[in-house]
Coordinates of C-alpha atoms and ligand atoms in Angstrom, one line a residue:
X1 CA 48.6 78.9 63.7
X2 CA 51.1 77.6 61.7
X3 CA 50.9 75.2 58.9
X4 CA 53.4 72.6 57.6
X5 CA 52.8 70.5 54.3
X6 CA 55.8 68.5 52.7
X7 CA 56.5 65.7 49.7
X8 CA 58.3 63.1 48.6
X9 CA 58.0 61.3 45.7
X10 CA 57.1 61.5 41.5
X11 CA 55.3 64.2 41.3
X12 CA 55.5 67.3 40.9
X13 CA 55.7 68.4 44.3
X14 CA 54.9 72.2 43.9
X15 CA 50.6 72.0 43.0
X16 CA 50.7 69.6 46.1
X17 CA 52.5 71.9 48.5
X18 CA 50.0 74.4 47.8
X19 CA 46.9 73.0 47.6
X20 CA 47.7 71.4 51.1
X21 CA 48.0 74.6 52.6
X22 CA 45.1 75.3 51.9
X23 CA 43.5 72.8 53.8
X24 CA 45.3 74.4 56.7
X25 CA 44.4 77.9 56.3
X26 CA 41.5 77.7 58.2
X27 CA 44.0 77.9 61.5
X28 CA 44.6 81.7 60.2
X29 CA 48.3 82.4 59.2
X30 CA 50.0 85.9 57.7
X31 CA 52.9 84.5 55.6
X32 CA 53.2 81.7 53.3
X33 CA 56.2 80.0 51.2
X34 CA 58.0 76.9 49.6
X35 CA 60.8 75.4 48.6
X36 CA 61.5 72.3 46.3
X37 CA 64.6 70.9 44.8
X38 CA 64.9 71.9 41.1
X39 CA 67.6 70.9 39.6
X40 CA 69.8 70.4 42.4
X41 CA 69.8 73.6 44.0
X42 CA 67.0 74.8 46.6
X43 CA 64.3 77.1 45.2
X44 CA 62.8 79.1 47.8
X45 CA 59.3 81.1 46.9
X46 CA 57.6 83.3 49.5
X47 CA 55.2 86.1 50.8
X48 CA 53.8 88.2 53.1
X49 CA 50.0 87.8 53.0
X50 CA 47.6 85.0 52.1
X51 CA 48.4 81.7 49.8
X52 CA 46.9 83.7 46.4
X53 CA 50.1 86.2 46.6
X54 CA 52.2 83.1 47.3
X55 CA 50.8 81.3 44.0
X56 CA 51.2 84.7 41.6
X57 CA 54.3 84.5 43.1
X58 CA 54.8 80.9 41.7
X59 CA 53.3 81.7 38.3
X60 CA 55.7 84.6 37.7
X61 CA 58.4 82.3 38.8
X62 CA 57.1 78.5 38.5
X63 CA 59.5 76.1 40.5
X64 CA 59.2 72.5 40.1
X65 CA 60.6 69.6 41.1
X66 CA 60.0 66.0 43.3
X67 CA 60.9 66.8 46.8
X68 CA 59.6 70.4 48.4
X69 CA 58.3 71.7 51.6
X70 CA 56.1 74.3 52.5
X71 CA 54.6 76.2 55.2
X72 CA 51.5 79.3 56.0
X73 CA 53.0 81.2 59.2
X74 CA 51.2 82.8 62.5
X75 CA 54.1 85.8 63.3
X76 CA 55.5 85.7 66.6
X77 CA 58.7 87.3 66.3
X78 CA 59.7 88.9 63.1
X79 CA 57.1 91.5 61.4
X80 CA 54.9 89.4 58.8
X81 CA 56.8 89.9 55.4
X82 CA 58.6 88.0 52.9
X83 CA 61.9 87.8 54.4
X84 CA 60.2 86.8 58.1
X85 CA 58.5 84.0 55.7
X86 CA 59.2 80.5 56.1
X87 CA 60.6 78.1 54.3
X88 CA 64.5 79.7 56.1
X89 CA 67.6 79.2 53.8
X90 CA 71.1 79.3 56.0
X91 CA 74.3 80.6 54.4
X92 CA 74.9 77.8 52.3
X93 CA 71.6 77.9 50.5
X94 CA 71.9 74.3 50.4
X95 CA 69.7 73.6 53.9
X96 CA 65.7 74.5 53.9
X97 CA 63.5 74.3 57.2
X98 CA 60.8 75.3 58.4
X99 CA 59.1 75.4 61.7
X100 CA 56.5 75.4 63.9
X101 CA 56.5 76.7 68.0
X102 CA 58.7 79.5 69.6
X103 CA 62.9 79.0 70.2
X104 CA 62.6 80.5 73.5
X105 CA 66.0 80.4 73.7
X106 CA 66.7 82.1 70.2
X107 CA 68.5 85.4 70.8
X108 CA 71.5 83.6 73.1
X109 CA 71.4 80.9 70.0
X110 CA 71.6 84.2 67.8
X111 CA 74.0 86.0 68.8
X112 CA 76.3 82.6 69.4
X113 CA 76.0 82.1 65.8
X114 CA 76.6 85.5 65.2
X115 CA 79.8 85.3 66.9
X116 CA 80.6 82.1 64.7
X117 CA 80.2 84.4 61.5
X118 CA 76.3 83.3 60.8
X119 CA 74.7 86.3 59.3
X120 CA 70.8 86.2 59.5
X121 CA 67.8 87.2 56.9
X122 CA 65.6 87.0 59.2
X123 CA 64.1 88.6 62.4
X124 CA 62.7 85.3 63.6
X125 CA 63.3 82.5 66.1
X126 CA 62.8 80.1 63.6
X127 CA 66.0 80.8 61.4
X128 CA 68.7 79.5 64.3
X129 CA 67.1 76.0 63.6
X130 CA 68.6 75.8 60.0
X131 CA 71.8 77.6 60.8
X132 CA 72.5 75.5 63.4
X133 CA 71.7 72.7 61.1
X134 CA 74.3 73.4 58.6
X135 CA 76.8 74.1 61.5
X136 CA 76.4 69.8 62.5
X137 CA 76.7 69.4 58.7
X138 CA 79.4 71.7 57.7
X139 CA 81.3 68.7 60.8
X140 CA 80.0 65.4 58.0
X141 CA 77.0 64.2 59.9
X142 CA 74.6 63.8 57.4
X143 CA 71.3 66.0 57.9
X144 CA 69.6 63.5 60.0
X145 CA 71.9 64.1 62.9
X146 CA 72.8 67.3 62.1
X147 CA 68.9 67.7 63.1
X148 CA 69.2 66.1 65.8
X149 CA 72.1 67.9 67.0
X150 CA 70.4 70.7 66.2
X151 CA 67.1 70.0 68.0
X152 CA 69.5 70.0 71.0
X153 CA 70.4 73.4 71.6
X154 CA 66.1 74.6 71.3
X155 CA 64.6 75.3 73.9
X156 CA 60.3 75.7 73.8
X157 CA 57.3 72.9 71.8
X158 CA 58.7 72.5 68.1
X159 CA 57.9 70.9 64.8
X160 CA 60.5 71.0 62.3
X161 CA 60.8 70.3 59.2
X162 CA 64.0 70.0 56.8
X163 CA 65.6 69.7 53.9
X164 CA 69.5 69.6 51.9
X165 CA 69.9 69.7 48.2
X166 CA 72.8 67.3 49.4
X167 CA 70.6 64.8 50.2
X168 CA 67.4 65.2 47.8
X169 CA 66.3 61.6 48.6
X170 CA 64.8 62.7 52.1
X171 CA 63.2 64.7 54.6
X172 CA 63.6 65.3 58.1
X173 CA 60.5 66.3 60.5
X174 CA 61.1 66.1 63.9
X175 CA 58.5 67.5 67.2
X176 CA 59.2 68.4 70.7
X177 CA 56.0 69.1 72.6
X178 CA 52.7 70.3 72.0
X179 CA 53.4 73.6 69.3
X180 CA 51.2 71.4 66.6
X181 CA 51.6 67.7 65.1
X182 CA 53.9 66.3 62.2
X183 CA 51.5 63.8 60.9
X184 CA 53.5 61.9 57.8
X185 CA 50.9 60.4 55.0
X186 CA 52.1 57.1 53.2
X187 CA 51.1 57.0 49.8
X188 CA 52.1 54.5 46.7
X189 CA 56.0 55.0 46.0
X190 CA 55.3 58.5 47.3
X191 CA 55.3 60.4 51.1
X192 CA 54.0 63.2 52.3
X193 CA 54.5 65.1 55.9
X194 CA 52.2 67.8 57.4
X195 CA 51.2 69.8 60.6
X196 CA 47.7 68.4 60.0
X197 CA 45.9 65.8 58.9
X198 CA 43.4 68.0 56.5
X199 CA 46.9 68.6 54.6
X200 CA 47.3 65.1 53.3
X201 CA 44.0 63.0 53.6
X202 CA 42.9 63.7 49.7
X203 CA 46.4 61.5 48.7
X204 CA 46.4 58.7 51.2
X205 CA 44.9 57.9 54.6
X206 CA 47.9 55.9 56.0
X207 CA 49.1 57.9 58.3
X208 CA 51.6 57.7 61.7
X209 CA 51.9 60.5 64.3
X210 CA 55.3 61.6 65.5
X211 CA 55.5 62.1 69.6
X212 CA 57.1 64.4 71.4
X213 CA 61.0 64.1 71.0
X214 CA 60.5 62.2 67.1
X215 CA 62.2 62.5 64.5
X216 CA 61.4 60.6 61.2
X217 CA 63.8 60.2 58.2
X218 CA 60.9 60.5 55.5
X219 CA 61.7 59.1 51.2
X220 CA 59.7 57.8 48.7
X221 CA 59.4 54.4 49.8
X222 CA 57.9 55.8 53.5
X223 CA 60.1 56.8 56.7
X224 CA 62.2 55.6 59.5
X225 CA 61.4 57.6 63.0
X226 CA 63.7 57.6 66.2
X227 CA 63.7 59.5 69.2
X228 CA 65.7 62.4 69.7
X229 CA 68.5 60.0 71.7
X230 CA 69.0 58.1 68.8
X231 CA 66.6 55.1 70.0
X232 CA 64.5 53.8 66.8
X233 CA 61.0 53.7 67.2
X234 CA 58.6 51.3 65.6
X235 CA 55.9 53.0 63.2
X236 CA 52.3 52.8 64.1
X237 CA 51.0 53.1 60.8
X238 CA 47.0 54.2 61.0
X239 CA 44.1 53.9 58.5
X240 CA 42.5 57.3 59.1
X241 CA 38.9 58.2 58.9
X242 CA 38.1 59.2 55.7
X243 CA 35.5 61.9 57.0
X244 CA 37.0 65.3 57.1
X245 CA 35.5 65.7 60.3
X246 CA 37.7 62.8 61.9
X247 CA 40.8 63.9 60.2
X248 CA 40.4 67.3 62.0
X249 CA 40.8 66.0 65.6
X250 CA 43.7 64.1 63.9
X251 CA 45.3 61.9 66.4
X252 CA 42.3 62.5 69.3
X253 CA 39.6 61.2 69.8
X254 CA 37.1 64.3 70.4
X255 CA 38.1 68.0 69.8
X256 CA 37.5 69.1 73.3
X257 CA 41.0 66.9 73.8
X258 CA 42.6 68.2 70.7
X259 CA 41.7 72.0 71.5
X260 CA 43.1 71.2 75.5
X261 CA 46.3 70.2 73.6
X262 CA 46.7 72.5 70.7
X263 CA 46.6 75.4 73.5
X264 CA 50.7 75.3 73.1
X265 CA 50.3 77.1 70.2
X266 CA 47.0 78.7 70.4
X267 CA 48.9 80.6 73.0
X268 CA 51.4 81.4 71.0
X269 CA 49.3 82.8 68.4
X270 CA 47.6 84.9 71.3
X271 CA 50.7 86.3 71.8
X272 CA 52.0 86.5 67.8
X273 CA 52.4 89.6 66.6
X274 CA 51.6 91.9 69.6
X275 CA 54.5 92.1 71.8
X276 CA 58.4 92.7 71.2
X277 CA 60.1 90.9 73.4
X278 CA 63.5 92.6 72.9
X279 CA 61.5 96.0 73.9
X280 CA 59.3 94.9 76.2
X281 CA 56.5 96.6 74.5
X282 CA 53.0 95.4 74.1
X283 CA 51.2 96.8 70.8
X284 CA 47.3 96.1 70.4
X285 CA 46.8 98.1 66.9
X286 CA 43.7 97.5 66.9
X287 CA 42.4 99.5 69.4
X288 CA 44.2 102.5 68.6
X289 CA 44.5 103.9 72.0
X290 CA 46.4 107.2 72.9
X291 CA 48.2 108.0 75.9
X292 CA 45.9 110.9 76.7
X293 CA 42.6 108.3 75.6
X294 CA 43.9 105.9 78.2
X295 CA 44.4 108.4 80.9
X296 CA 40.6 109.0 80.4
X297 CA 38.8 106.4 81.1
X298 CA 37.6 106.0 84.0
X299 CA 36.3 102.7 84.4
X300 CA 35.8 99.1 82.5
X301 CA 32.7 96.8 82.9
X302 CA 33.6 93.7 81.6
X303 CA 30.4 91.6 80.3
X304 CA 29.8 87.9 79.1
X305 CA 28.5 84.6 79.3
X306 CA 29.9 81.3 81.3
X307 CA 33.5 80.3 80.6
X308 CA 34.1 83.7 78.8
X309 CA 32.9 85.8 82.0
X310 CA 34.9 83.7 83.9
X311 CA 38.6 84.9 81.9
X312 CA 36.4 88.7 82.8
X313 CA 37.4 88.0 86.3
X314 CA 41.1 86.9 86.0
X315 CA 41.1 90.1 83.7
X316 CA 39.4 92.3 86.5
X317 CA 42.5 91.2 89.3
X318 CA 44.9 91.9 86.3
X319 CA 44.1 95.0 85.0
X320 CA 43.1 96.4 88.2
X321 CA 46.8 95.8 89.5
X322 CA 48.7 96.1 86.5
X323 CA 47.3 99.4 85.2
X324 CA 45.5 101.3 88.8
X325 CA 42.1 100.9 86.7
X326 CA 38.6 100.1 88.4
X327 CA 36.8 97.1 86.6
X328 CA 33.2 95.8 87.3
X329 CA 32.7 92.1 85.8
X330 CA 28.7 92.1 84.7
X331 CA 27.4 88.9 83.3
X332 CA 26.1 90.0 80.1
X333 CA 22.4 88.3 80.6
X334 CA 22.8 91.2 84.2
X335 CA 24.3 94.0 82.1
X336 CA 22.1 94.3 79.4
X337 CA 18.9 94.5 82.2
X338 CA 20.3 96.6 85.1
X339 CA 19.8 100.2 83.4
X340 CA 23.6 100.1 84.2
X341 CA 26.2 103.2 85.0
X342 CA 27.9 103.7 81.6
X343 CA 28.8 107.2 80.4
X344 CA 31.4 108.1 77.2
X345 CA 34.4 107.6 80.0
X346 CA 33.9 104.2 80.7
X347 CA 35.3 101.2 78.6
X348 CA 32.6 98.2 77.8
X349 CA 34.6 95.6 76.9
X350 CA 33.1 92.1 75.4
X351 CA 34.2 88.1 75.6
X352 CA 32.8 86.6 73.5
X353 CA 34.5 82.7 71.7
X354 CA 31.5 82.5 69.4
X355 CA 31.1 86.7 68.6
X356 CA 27.0 85.9 68.7
X357 CA 26.1 84.9 72.1
X358 CA 22.6 86.6 72.2
X359 CA 23.1 87.8 75.5
X360 CA 26.5 89.6 74.9
X361 CA 25.3 90.9 71.5
X362 CA 22.6 92.4 74.3
X363 CA 24.9 93.6 76.4
X364 CA 27.3 96.0 73.8
X365 CA 24.1 97.0 72.4
X366 CA 23.2 99.3 75.7
X367 CA 26.7 100.1 76.0
X368 CA 26.8 101.7 72.6
X369 CA 23.6 103.2 73.4
X370 CA 24.3 104.1 76.9
X371 CA 27.9 106.1 75.0
X372 CA 30.3 103.7 76.0
X373 CA 33.0 103.0 73.9
X374 CA 33.0 99.3 72.6
X375 CA 36.0 96.7 72.8
X376 CA 35.3 93.0 72.1
X377 CA 37.9 90.3 73.2
X378 CA 36.7 87.7 70.0
X379 CA 37.7 84.4 68.3
X380 CA 35.4 83.9 65.7
X381 CA 37.1 86.2 63.0
X382 CA 34.0 87.9 61.2
X383 CA 31.4 87.5 64.1
X384 CA 29.2 90.5 64.9
X385 CA 31.2 90.8 68.2
X386 CA 34.1 91.4 66.0
X387 CA 32.5 93.7 63.9
X388 CA 30.1 96.3 66.2
X389 CA 33.3 97.1 68.5
X390 CA 35.2 99.9 68.3
X391 CA 38.8 97.7 68.7
X392 CA 38.6 94.2 68.6
X393 CA 41.2 91.8 69.8
X394 CA 41.0 88.8 68.2
X395 CA 41.5 85.7 70.9
X396 CA 43.9 84.2 67.9
X397 CA 43.4 80.7 68.7
X398 CA 41.8 79.1 65.5
X399 CA 38.4 77.1 65.8
X400 CA 36.9 75.9 68.5
X401 CA 34.8 73.0 67.9
X402 CA 34.2 71.6 71.2
X403 CA 30.8 72.9 73.4
X404 CA 33.1 73.0 76.3
X405 CA 35.3 76.5 75.9
X406 CA 39.0 75.5 76.5
X407 CA 41.2 77.2 74.0
X408 CA 39.2 80.4 74.5
X409 CA 39.1 80.8 78.2
X410 CA 43.4 81.1 78.6
X411 CA 43.7 83.1 75.6
X412 CA 40.8 86.4 76.8
X413 CA 43.6 85.5 79.7
X414 CA 46.1 86.4 77.7
X415 CA 44.6 89.1 76.0
X416 CA 43.4 90.6 78.9
X417 CA 47.0 90.2 80.5
X418 CA 48.6 91.8 77.4
X419 CA 46.2 94.7 77.7
X420 CA 46.6 95.5 81.2
X421 CA 50.2 96.0 80.4
X422 CA 49.5 98.2 77.6
X423 CA 47.1 100.3 79.7
X424 CA 49.7 99.9 82.7
X425 CA 52.2 102.0 80.7
X426 CA 49.8 104.6 78.6
X427 CA 48.5 105.6 81.4
X428 CA 51.8 106.1 83.3
X429 CA 50.8 103.3 86.2
X430 CA 53.5 101.1 84.7
X431 CA 56.9 101.4 85.0
X432 CA 59.7 99.7 82.3
X433 CA 61.2 97.0 85.0
X434 CA 58.2 96.2 86.3
X435 CA 56.5 96.2 82.3
X436 CA 59.9 94.4 81.2
X437 CA 59.5 91.7 83.5
X438 CA 55.8 91.5 83.0
X439 CA 56.4 91.0 80.0
X440 CA 59.0 88.0 80.1
X441 CA 57.0 86.1 82.2
X442 CA 54.2 86.6 79.6
X443 CA 57.2 84.5 77.1
X444 CA 57.1 81.5 79.5
X445 CA 53.8 80.4 79.3
X446 CA 53.2 78.1 75.9
X447 CA 56.0 76.8 77.5
X448 CA 54.6 75.6 80.8
X449 CA 51.3 75.0 79.1
X450 CA 53.3 72.7 77.6
X451 CA 54.2 70.7 81.2
X452 CA 51.2 71.0 82.3
X453 CA 50.1 68.6 78.9
X454 CA 52.8 66.6 79.7
X455 CA 51.3 65.9 83.3
X456 CA 48.2 64.5 81.4
X457 CA 48.5 61.0 83.1
X458 CA 48.4 61.9 87.1
X459 CA 44.9 63.9 85.5
X460 CA 43.4 60.7 83.9
X461 CA 44.4 58.4 86.9
X462 CA 42.5 60.9 89.9
X463 CA 39.5 61.1 87.0
X464 CA 39.0 57.3 87.5
X465 CA 38.8 57.9 90.7
X466 CA 36.5 60.4 90.5
X467 CA 34.4 59.5 87.6
X468 CA 31.4 58.1 89.5
X469 CA 31.2 60.5 92.4
X470 CA 27.9 62.8 92.7
X471 CA 29.2 66.4 93.7
X472 CA 31.9 67.9 93.7
X473 CA 33.3 71.2 95.2
X474 CA 36.2 73.6 93.7
X475 CA 37.6 76.4 96.0
X476 CA 39.4 79.3 95.0
X477 CA 40.9 83.0 96.1
X478 CA 42.0 86.2 94.5
X479 CA 43.4 85.6 90.7
X480 CA 41.8 81.9 90.8
X481 CA 38.9 82.2 92.3
X482 CA 37.8 82.3 88.2
X483 CA 39.4 79.3 88.3
X484 CA 37.7 77.4 91.0
X485 CA 34.2 78.2 88.2
X486 CA 35.7 77.4 85.3
X487 CA 37.1 74.1 86.8
X488 CA 33.4 73.5 88.1
X489 CA 31.9 74.5 84.9
X490 CA 34.2 71.9 82.5
X491 CA 33.0 69.4 84.7
X492 CA 29.1 69.9 85.0
X493 CA 28.5 70.9 81.5
X494 CA 30.1 67.5 79.9
X495 CA 30.1 64.9 82.7
X496 CA 26.9 66.0 84.2
X497 CA 28.3 65.8 87.3
X498 CA 26.6 68.5 90.2
X499 CA 29.7 70.6 90.6
X500 CA 30.1 74.5 92.0
X501 CA 32.7 76.5 92.2
X502 CA 33.1 79.0 95.1
X503 CA 35.0 81.8 96.8
X504 CA 37.3 79.3 99.5
X505 CA 36.9 82.5 101.6
X506 CA 33.0 82.4 101.7
X507 CA 33.2 78.4 102.7
X508 CA 32.9 79.1 106.8
X509 CA 29.6 81.0 105.9
X510 CA 27.5 78.0 104.7
X511 CA 28.5 75.6 102.3
X512 CA 30.9 73.4 104.3
X513 CA 28.1 72.0 105.4
X514 CA 28.0 70.0 102.8
X515 CA 31.6 68.5 102.9
X516 CA 31.7 64.8 104.3
X517 CA 33.6 61.8 102.5
X518 CA 31.4 62.1 99.3
X519 CA 31.9 65.7 98.4
X520 CA 35.2 66.0 97.4
X521 CA 36.9 69.2 97.0
X522 CA 39.6 70.5 94.9
X523 CA 40.5 73.6 96.5
X524 CA 42.9 75.8 94.1
X525 CA 46.9 76.5 95.7
X526 CA 49.4 77.7 93.7
X527 CA 51.8 79.6 95.0
X528 CA 49.9 83.4 94.6
X529 CA 49.7 85.7 96.7
X530 CA 46.5 83.4 98.8
X531 CA 48.3 80.8 98.7
X532 CA 48.6 81.1 102.9
X533 CA 45.1 81.5 103.0
X534 CA 44.4 78.6 100.5
X535 CA 46.1 75.9 102.1
X536 CA 44.4 76.1 105.5
X537 CA 41.1 76.0 103.6
X538 CA 43.0 72.3 102.5
X539 CA 42.9 71.8 106.7
X540 CA 39.7 72.6 107.2
X541 CA 38.3 70.4 104.5
X542 CA 40.2 67.3 106.1
X543 CA 39.1 68.4 109.0
X544 CA 35.8 67.6 108.1
X545 CA 36.1 64.6 106.4
X546 CA 36.6 65.5 103.3
X547 CA 38.3 63.9 100.2
X548 CA 40.8 66.9 99.2
X549 CA 42.0 67.1 96.1
X550 CA 45.2 69.6 96.2
X551 CA 46.1 71.9 93.0
X552 CA 49.6 73.0 94.2
X553 CA 53.5 74.6 92.8
X554 CA 55.9 71.7 92.3
X555 CA 57.4 70.3 95.4
X556 CA 55.1 71.7 97.3
X557 CA 55.2 69.3 100.0
X558 CA 52.6 70.7 102.5
X559 CA 49.9 70.3 100.2
X560 CA 51.7 67.1 99.0
X561 CA 51.0 65.9 102.7
X562 CA 47.8 67.7 103.1
X563 CA 45.6 66.8 100.7
X564 CA 44.3 63.3 99.7
X565 CA 46.1 63.5 96.4
X566 CA 47.4 66.5 93.8
X567 CA 47.9 67.2 90.3
X568 CA 51.4 69.8 89.7
X569 CA 51.7 72.7 88.9
X570 CA 54.8 74.0 87.2
X571 CA 55.9 77.6 88.8
X572 CA 54.1 79.8 86.9
X573 CA 54.1 84.1 87.3
X574 CA 51.1 84.4 89.2
X575 CA 49.8 86.5 87.7
X576 CA 49.3 83.9 84.6
X577 CA 48.4 81.1 87.3
X578 CA 45.2 80.6 86.0
X579 CA 46.5 79.6 82.3
X580 CA 48.4 76.3 83.7
X581 CA 46.3 76.0 86.7
X582 CA 43.3 75.2 84.7
X583 CA 44.6 72.8 82.3
X584 CA 44.1 70.6 84.9
X585 CA 41.2 70.4 85.5
X586 CA 39.9 70.7 81.7
X587 CA 41.5 67.7 81.6
X588 CA 40.1 66.3 84.7
X589 CA 36.1 67.0 83.1
X590 CA 37.3 65.7 79.8
X591 CA 38.8 62.5 81.1
X592 CA 35.7 61.9 83.4
X593 CA 33.0 62.7 80.7
X594 CA 34.8 60.8 78.4
X595 CA 34.9 57.9 80.9
X596 CA 32.0 58.1 81.8
X597 CA 30.8 57.2 77.5
X598 CA 29.4 61.0 77.2
X599 CA 29.4 62.9 74.5
X600 CA 31.8 65.3 74.9
X601 CA 32.0 67.4 72.0
X602 CA 28.6 68.0 71.7
X603 CA 27.2 67.8 75.8
X604 CA 22.8 67.5 76.3
X605 CA 21.2 70.4 75.5
X606 CA 23.5 73.2 74.8
X607 CA 24.8 74.8 71.8
X608 CA 28.4 75.9 70.9
X609 CA 26.6 79.5 70.6
X610 CA 23.6 80.8 72.1
X611 CA 22.3 83.0 69.8
X612 CA 19.2 82.9 71.8
X613 CA 18.2 84.4 74.5
Ligands
AGP701 C1 31.5 77.1 78.0 O1 32.2 75.9 78.2 C2 30.5 77.1 77.1 N1 30.3 76.3 76.2 C3 29.3 78.1 77.6 O2 29.8 79.0 79.2 C4 29.9 79.6 76.7 O3 31.7 80.0 77.4 C5 29.2 80.5 76.9 O4 27.9 80.5 76.2 C6 29.6 81.9 76.2 O5 30.3 81.7 75.0 P1 31.0 82.7 73.8 O6 31.9 83.2 74.5 O7 31.1 82.2 72.7 O8 30.3 84.0 73.9

């Protein structure tokens, strides 16, 4: 989770930036840096590791000035190191940039710029941004215009903040998509900019949030906002509640809403540092798995509870299909009492957001007793499920506060996808071209998730239609059968509406008797290998007078005409379709619960981590 802090005003920027970055530490990072304009020159200090190392660097080599920007980085492209840490200077040394997000097309941009003589000092995708800004600055555009033109070249979701020593009276900030927010804080004769509220709340409660495709010219006196197309945008200043909990929610009403919308950034971070996109290789050193050890594995048990178990069901399809390894998914509360057939050639893989779920920990202990190799996929850093495993893949999603898991559902699916590719490569069941294709698909995911989030208006409309229903049926098949289970769980646990996820093929064996006009049926039918079967499911439900809501891939005219309503999904590689298919269902559950005026973040009877049996 990258963090950004900027300041312009009468005070020394350095301590303000460092303290702001400290307040963003909860988001996780592996390097940090800052840049300040000092006596007309840009001074940069940056290093791998924690902020304490940066503070030591600044003590040894002080820098001071009244305008500056800082950054905490979670590596996506280029290992965590000083040279890859932000801020990034261009070749003239007169422009400096910090960036959140992934420049999807950075390879071609880097090649084009190199052909024009640009030299790069890092392995990051972000560095192309400062070179593009300098390119337009050379054409006498001014920093704001140069930044606007540079951003037009970028694909993906971004938060960008730039400075120039030639225009020391301003900071430029811009946001594209959902790769993290950009918030501007208005003080007395001073202005702040950050990726999250906690970084600036100690200085001011008057803030404005940039929307996607907006850019701000920030000065001591305040800020002017325009769209990236150049249209002026009236500034909407909010007064934020002082309490830090409210601050952490940023522009959202609930943590769950924020965490749903964080999935572009959290998915970026889940992938961060684990994939060499250029060479098409997955690296999971946390498992310290050799090819020989990988070939010895005879079976994997995936064990978890609730949402984590649904992610495990997706993992079964992925690992069996990609690594050709048998996988059994067992609910942890069953596994622990089933005297499971486990031996040293078995891996037991536990999945847990909190890492403290009693049933899951007990299942891990049972596996340990039986001599299995124990892996885990966990979000909460330092939790038991992280510590007791032989190898743990962190979800790297940042804190999940809402009781209903959202980003901690999509993150383990991506972890399982990377694990499947890693196992396939080590076991020799995955040829290099297929492996490279699978990794190229993975790179699309944060942007595809962002496209799903951009379609929330359609979901809100459907939520108003369904908010008073008493029942709802979710049908899925194959890799999206777990999507049905997870979609139903989201609805029932926060809106208290009875919802059931079901394998679509099972409908004719009984549940189809349930269908009538008072039983909305959500049919998950993206373009995947089970599409034709799911399409006929829509027809079967309609034939019985059911209200069918189709979840379909863009431009699917068949579903559009067959279903009563359709929620559209961007075309997604089918093995990753559970990641995009769940997002509209997360939003649907959220908006129905919010419309019903319920406590979305703390639903009745539920706890964020069930640490008792
Ligand atoms: C999901 O929205 C629920 N909060 C619940 O099912 C949860 O997934 C389950 O309790 C497991 O929690 P864990 O991932 O922290 O182990």
